[in-house]
Amino acid sequence: AQSVTQLGSHVSVSEGALVLLRCNYSSSVPPYLFWYVQYPNQGLQLLLKYTSAATLVKGINGFEAEFKKSETSFHLTKPSAHMSDAAEYFCAVSGSGNTPLVFGKGTRLSVIA
Amino acid sequence: GAGVSQSPSNKVTEKGKDVELRCDPISGHTALYWYRQSLGQGLEFLIYFQGNSAPDKSGLPSDRFSAERTGGSVSTLTIQRTQQEDSAVYLCASKGGHEKLFFGSGTQLSVL
């Protein structure tokens, strides 16, 4: 069974500041890990995914995440926040193949000018 | 089609009525998923179809919820005797092979 915990339902950063969104997972099998973003009034879009290749994964819009097995973490970072990054971010985990993704409760990112 | 299409985009219904939500997945995608997104609750898995295999219904919250997928393509999620706690955004997603999951824009269901 898999589960995801996202620490912080709401994170607020200043424009240009570091973005750090935290995700810890639990999985009984080697996990596949994902970050999705949901902009206001839009569907979910894949930011990046980890599938047992490189532990540092680069995604779209300057985001990246590092898989740390020892910490069971997959935190999302971006060096410099932009106003357009304001959105809801979801971390998700699955086993292999097409098994359904298990999502965290989401973190809403606000960017302050 | 170009993406996952869901209809209607918004549905307002009265408590006790039945509703049907439709999902048109990306053509050729064999896997189809339904999720429910409630405020502050993230995405809750409901049901999963893979090709001609029996669907994984383990996420359906009650027997008032059911879904079918006809001809391996279009899927319909039915909620019978709707309750106010059913109000949420219902999201459909599809995937082909080992590709990423593509989500529709969802159906916002409001039960009055």
mmCIF file of C-alpha atoms in Angstrom:
data_model
loop_
_atom_site.group_PDB
_atom_site.id
_atom_site.type_symbol
_atom_site.label_atom_id
_atom_site.label_comp_id
_atom_site.label_asym_id
_atom_site.label_seq_id
_atom_site.Cartn_x
_atom_site.Cartn_y
_atom_site.Cartn_z
ATOM 1 C CA ALA A 1 0.000 0.000 0.000
ATOM 2 C CA GLN A 2 1.119 3.548 -0.669
ATOM 3 C CA SER A 3 0.456 6.857 1.021
ATOM 4 C CA VAL A 4 1.658 10.441 0.741
ATOM 5 C CA THR A 5 1.945 13.216 3.290
ATOM 6 C CA GLN A 6 2.386 16.799 2.177
ATOM 7 C CA LEU A 7 3.585 19.042 4.975
ATOM 8 C CA GLY A 8 1.843 22.391 4.936
ATOM 9 C CA SER A 9 -1.489 22.964 3.248
ATOM 10 C CA HIS A 10 -0.439 26.507 2.365
ATOM 11 C CA VAL A 11 3.010 27.942 1.639
ATOM 12 C CA SER A 12 3.648 31.607 0.947
ATOM 13 C CA VAL A 13 6.898 32.918 -0.546
ATOM 14 C CA SER A 14 8.108 36.221 -1.931
ATOM 15 C CA GLU A 15 8.756 36.593 -5.632
ATOM 16 C CA GLY A 16 12.352 35.537 -6.319
ATOM 17 C CA ALA A 17 12.620 33.458 -3.154
ATOM 18 C CA LEU A 18 13.261 29.719 -2.929
ATOM 19 C CA VAL A 19 10.238 27.454 -3.208
ATOM 20 C CA LEU A 20 10.259 24.293 -1.096
ATOM 21 C CA LEU A 21 7.214 22.042 -0.981
ATOM 22 C CA ARG A 22 7.561 18.955 1.186
ATOM 23 C CA CYS A 23 6.379 15.439 0.406
ATOM 24 C CA ASN A 24 6.975 12.229 2.315
ATOM 25 C CA TYR A 25 5.773 8.888 1.069
ATOM 26 C CA SER A 26 5.170 5.392 2.277
ATOM 27 C CA SER A 27 5.325 2.450 -0.090
ATOM 28 C CA SER A 28 5.630 -1.316 0.270
ATOM 29 C CA VAL A 29 7.215 -1.565 -3.189
ATOM 30 C CA PRO A 30 9.778 0.595 -4.996
ATOM 31 C CA PRO A 31 7.770 3.736 -5.654
ATOM 32 C CA TYR A 32 7.071 5.854 -8.646
ATOM 33 C CA LEU A 33 6.731 9.447 -7.460
ATOM 34 C CA PHE A 34 5.085 12.419 -9.125
ATOM 35 C CA TRP A 35 4.402 16.098 -8.658
ATOM 36 C CA TYR A 36 1.339 17.595 -10.318
ATOM 37 C CA VAL A 37 0.305 21.244 -10.489
ATOM 38 C CA GLN A 38 -3.206 22.625 -10.718
ATOM 39 C CA TYR A 39 -3.569 26.247 -11.778
ATOM 40 C CA PRO A 40 -6.823 28.022 -10.888
ATOM 41 C CA ASN A 41 -9.769 26.679 -12.895
ATOM 42 C CA GLN A 42 -7.556 24.247 -14.800
ATOM 43 C CA GLY A 43 -6.889 20.519 -14.788
ATOM 44 C CA LEU A 44 -3.861 18.825 -13.264
ATOM 45 C CA GLN A 45 -0.602 18.907 -15.180
ATOM 46 C CA LEU A 46 2.432 16.729 -14.603
ATOM 47 C CA LEU A 47 5.425 18.712 -13.342
ATOM 48 C CA LEU A 48 7.866 15.842 -13.003
ATOM 49 C CA LYS A 49 8.159 12.166 -12.139
ATOM 50 C CA TYR A 50 10.659 9.799 -10.558
ATOM 51 C CA THR A 51 10.777 6.263 -11.933
ATOM 52 C CA SER A 52 13.985 4.820 -10.416
ATOM 53 C CA ALA A 53 16.431 6.472 -12.792
ATOM 54 C CA ALA A 54 18.285 9.571 -11.582
ATOM 55 C CA THR A 55 17.389 10.614 -8.033
ATOM 56 C CA LEU A 56 17.348 14.304 -8.978
ATOM 57 C CA VAL A 57 14.502 14.894 -11.368
ATOM 58 C CA LYS A 58 14.071 18.060 -13.379
ATOM 59 C CA GLY A 59 10.639 19.112 -14.480
ATOM 60 C CA ILE A 60 8.912 21.910 -16.309
ATOM 61 C CA ASN A 61 8.994 25.587 -15.352
ATOM 62 C CA GLY A 62 12.302 25.294 -13.470
ATOM 63 C CA PHE A 63 11.048 22.878 -10.816
ATOM 64 C CA GLU A 64 13.020 19.891 -9.616
ATOM 65 C CA ALA A 65 12.669 17.215 -6.951
ATOM 66 C CA GLU A 66 15.094 14.861 -5.260
ATOM 67 C CA PHE A 67 14.235 11.305 -4.302
ATOM 68 C CA LYS A 68 15.760 10.431 -0.930
ATOM 69 C CA LYS A 69 15.058 6.829 -0.021
ATOM 70 C CA SER A 70 16.621 7.112 3.443
ATOM 71 C CA GLU A 71 14.235 9.944 4.299
ATOM 72 C CA THR A 72 11.281 8.614 2.225
ATOM 73 C CA SER A 73 11.016 12.106 0.807
ATOM 74 C CA PHE A 74 10.449 13.694 -2.590
ATOM 75 C CA HIS A 75 10.491 17.437 -1.913
ATOM 76 C CA LEU A 76 9.817 19.893 -4.736
ATOM 77 C CA THR A 77 12.038 22.954 -5.147
ATOM 78 C CA LYS A 78 12.494 25.940 -7.404
ATOM 79 C CA PRO A 79 15.348 28.410 -6.863
ATOM 80 C CA SER A 80 13.365 31.552 -7.637
ATOM 81 C CA ALA A 81 9.605 31.880 -7.363
ATOM 82 C CA HIS A 82 7.603 33.655 -10.044
ATOM 83 C CA MET A 83 4.120 35.068 -9.689
ATOM 84 C CA SER A 84 2.905 32.540 -12.261
ATOM 85 C CA ASP A 85 3.900 29.687 -9.926
ATOM 86 C CA ALA A 86 0.911 30.395 -7.680
ATOM 87 C CA ALA A 87 -1.130 27.196 -7.816
ATOM 88 C CA GLU A 88 -2.019 23.998 -5.946
ATOM 89 C CA TYR A 89 0.692 21.339 -5.958
ATOM 90 C CA PHE A 90 0.059 17.650 -5.423
ATOM 91 C CA CYS A 91 2.550 14.906 -4.663
ATOM 92 C CA ALA A 92 1.563 11.372 -5.689
ATOM 93 C CA VAL A 93 2.918 7.837 -5.422
ATOM 94 C CA SER A 94 2.191 4.585 -7.190
ATOM 95 C CA GLY A 95 3.594 1.127 -7.593
ATOM 96 C CA SER A 96 4.516 -0.211 -10.989
ATOM 97 C CA GLY A 97 2.548 -0.160 -14.215
ATOM 98 C CA ASN A 98 -0.893 1.363 -14.237
ATOM 99 C CA THR A 99 -1.718 1.045 -10.534
ATOM 100 C CA PRO A 100 -3.709 4.100 -9.456
ATOM 101 C CA LEU A 101 -1.806 7.081 -8.120
ATOM 102 C CA VAL A 102 -2.300 7.923 -4.466
ATOM 103 C CA PHE A 103 -2.293 11.682 -3.985
ATOM 104 C CA GLY A 104 -1.447 13.892 -1.070
ATOM 105 C CA LYS A 105 -3.892 16.548 0.094
ATOM 106 C CA GLY A 106 -2.093 19.270 -1.799
ATOM 107 C CA THR A 107 -0.151 22.411 -0.936
ATOM 108 C CA ARG A 108 -1.364 25.787 -2.100
ATOM 109 C CA LEU A 109 1.531 28.024 -3.098
ATOM 110 C CA SER A 110 1.088 31.782 -2.915
ATOM 111 C CA VAL A 111 3.716 34.134 -4.359
ATOM 112 C CA ILE A 112 3.880 37.634 -2.950
ATOM 113 C CA ALA A 113 5.175 40.517 -5.029
ATOM 114 C CA GLY B 1 -9.298 13.629 -29.227
ATOM 115 C CA ALA B 2 -6.627 16.085 -28.230
ATOM 116 C CA GLY B 3 -7.174 15.602 -24.523
ATOM 117 C CA VAL B 4 -9.414 14.046 -21.887
ATOM 118 C CA SER B 5 -12.887 15.524 -22.176
ATOM 119 C CA GLN B 6 -15.407 15.586 -19.339
ATOM 120 C CA SER B 7 -19.031 16.626 -19.394
ATOM 121 C CA PRO B 8 -20.811 18.450 -18.029
ATOM 122 C CA SER B 9 -18.295 20.910 -16.630
ATOM 123 C CA ASN B 10 -20.781 21.892 -13.935
ATOM 124 C CA LYS B 11 -23.762 20.022 -12.542
ATOM 125 C CA VAL B 12 -26.189 21.258 -9.912
ATOM 126 C CA THR B 13 -28.673 18.720 -8.616
ATOM 127 C CA GLU B 14 -31.069 18.216 -5.772
ATOM 128 C CA LYS B 15 -30.444 15.813 -2.941
ATOM 129 C CA GLY B 16 -31.814 12.383 -3.804
ATOM 130 C CA LYS B 17 -31.505 12.721 -7.566
ATOM 131 C CA ASP B 18 -29.260 10.522 -9.725
ATOM 132 C CA VAL B 19 -26.461 12.053 -11.813
ATOM 133 C CA GLU B 20 -24.279 10.781 -14.648
ATOM 134 C CA LEU B 21 -20.838 12.179 -15.379
ATOM 135 C CA ARG B 22 -19.126 11.442 -18.667
ATOM 136 C CA CYS B 23 -15.463 11.020 -19.576
ATOM 137 C CA ASP B 24 -13.987 10.764 -23.065
ATOM 138 C CA PRO B 25 -10.375 9.600 -22.691
ATOM 139 C CA ILE B 26 -7.581 10.191 -25.157
ATOM 140 C CA SER B 27 -8.030 7.882 -28.124
ATOM 141 C CA GLY B 28 -6.069 4.662 -27.704
ATOM 142 C CA HIS B 29 -5.493 5.019 -23.968
ATOM 143 C CA THR B 30 -6.227 1.711 -22.298
ATOM 144 C CA ALA B 31 -6.209 2.872 -18.673
ATOM 145 C CA LEU B 32 -8.926 5.167 -17.305
ATOM 146 C CA TYR B 33 -9.251 6.486 -13.765
ATOM 147 C CA TRP B 34 -11.880 8.419 -11.808
ATOM 148 C CA TYR B 35 -10.886 10.598 -8.862
ATOM 149 C CA ARG B 36 -12.841 12.907 -6.575
ATOM 150 C CA GLN B 37 -11.381 16.212 -5.398
ATOM 151 C CA SER B 38 -12.915 17.764 -2.326
ATOM 152 C CA LEU B 39 -11.805 21.012 -0.748
ATOM 153 C CA GLY B 40 -8.839 20.377 1.508
ATOM 154 C CA GLN B 41 -8.939 16.637 0.885
ATOM 155 C CA GLY B 42 -6.755 16.230 -2.174
ATOM 156 C CA LEU B 43 -7.632 13.659 -4.784
ATOM 157 C CA GLU B 44 -9.454 10.521 -3.722
ATOM 158 C CA PHE B 45 -9.205 7.491 -6.016
ATOM 159 C CA LEU B 46 -12.584 6.058 -6.995
ATOM 160 C CA ILE B 47 -12.266 3.467 -9.759
ATOM 161 C CA TYR B 48 -9.816 2.256 -12.413
ATOM 162 C CA PHE B 49 -10.365 0.545 -15.756
ATOM 163 C CA GLN B 50 -7.561 -1.247 -17.613
ATOM 164 C CA GLY B 51 -8.398 -2.657 -21.031
ATOM 165 C CA ASN B 52 -10.852 -5.541 -20.811
ATOM 166 C CA SER B 53 -9.927 -6.460 -17.231
ATOM 167 C CA ALA B 54 -12.411 -6.216 -14.392
ATOM 168 C CA PRO B 55 -12.318 -2.677 -12.979
ATOM 169 C CA ASP B 56 -10.685 -1.893 -9.650
ATOM 170 C CA LYS B 57 -13.625 -0.525 -7.644
ATOM 171 C CA SER B 58 -11.808 -0.395 -4.332
ATOM 172 C CA GLY B 59 -12.102 3.385 -4.003
ATOM 173 C CA LEU B 60 -15.850 3.749 -4.476
ATOM 174 C CA PRO B 61 -17.209 5.258 -1.226
ATOM 175 C CA SER B 62 -20.601 3.536 -1.256
ATOM 176 C CA ASP B 63 -22.871 1.360 -3.371
ATOM 177 C CA ARG B 64 -24.547 4.540 -4.637
ATOM 178 C CA PHE B 65 -21.497 5.007 -6.851
ATOM 179 C CA SER B 66 -20.921 2.976 -10.002
ATOM 180 C CA ALA B 67 -19.063 3.353 -13.262
ATOM 181 C CA GLU B 68 -18.865 1.664 -16.588
ATOM 182 C CA ARG B 69 -16.636 1.913 -19.611
ATOM 183 C CA THR B 70 -18.197 1.030 -22.924
ATOM 184 C CA GLY B 71 -16.121 -0.333 -25.792
ATOM 185 C CA GLY B 72 -12.912 0.431 -23.954
ATOM 186 C CA SER B 73 -13.403 4.142 -24.514
ATOM 187 C CA VAL B 74 -16.042 6.416 -22.990
ATOM 188 C CA SER B 75 -16.747 6.042 -19.293
ATOM 189 C CA THR B 76 -19.759 7.111 -17.236
ATOM 190 C CA LEU B 77 -19.700 7.602 -13.475
ATOM 191 C CA THR B 78 -23.172 7.341 -11.929
ATOM 192 C CA ILE B 79 -24.119 8.554 -8.479
ATOM 193 C CA GLN B 80 -27.528 7.451 -7.283
ATOM 194 C CA ARG B 81 -29.588 9.247 -4.650
ATOM 195 C CA THR B 82 -27.049 12.050 -4.351
ATOM 196 C CA GLN B 83 -26.193 13.445 -0.935
ATOM 197 C CA GLN B 84 -24.714 16.819 -0.038
ATOM 198 C CA GLU B 85 -21.401 15.172 0.878
ATOM 199 C CA ASP B 86 -21.106 14.037 -2.755
ATOM 200 C CA SER B 87 -20.458 17.658 -3.759
ATOM 201 C CA ALA B 88 -16.934 17.782 -5.211
ATOM 202 C CA VAL B 89 -14.990 17.969 -8.445
ATOM 203 C CA TYR B 90 -14.937 14.621 -10.217
ATOM 204 C CA LEU B 91 -11.807 14.138 -12.300
ATOM 205 C CA CYS B 92 -11.164 11.618 -15.027
ATOM 206 C CA ALA B 93 -7.710 10.673 -16.278
ATOM 207 C CA SER B 94 -6.363 8.322 -18.913
ATOM 208 C CA LYS B 95 -3.023 6.751 -19.733
ATOM 209 C CA GLY B 96 -1.582 4.720 -22.581
ATOM 210 C CA GLY B 97 1.262 2.303 -21.941
ATOM 211 C CA HIS B 98 3.886 3.795 -19.639
ATOM 212 C CA GLU B 99 3.081 7.373 -20.522
ATOM 213 C CA LYS B 100 2.022 9.979 -18.048
ATOM 214 C CA LEU B 101 -1.490 10.388 -16.722
ATOM 215 C CA PHE B 102 -3.591 12.975 -18.555
ATOM 216 C CA PHE B 103 -6.384 14.634 -16.585
ATOM 217 C CA GLY B 104 -9.592 16.205 -17.769
ATOM 218 C CA SER B 105 -10.789 19.533 -16.394
ATOM 219 C CA GLY B 106 -13.336 17.821 -14.190
ATOM 220 C CA THR B 107 -17.033 18.063 -13.424
ATOM 221 C CA GLN B 108 -17.986 20.332 -10.527
ATOM 222 C CA LEU B 109 -20.930 18.623 -8.818
ATOM 223 C CA SER B 110 -23.064 20.606 -6.407
ATOM 224 C CA VAL B 111 -25.797 18.808 -4.485
ATOM 225 C CA LEU B 112 -28.322 21.178 -2.925
#
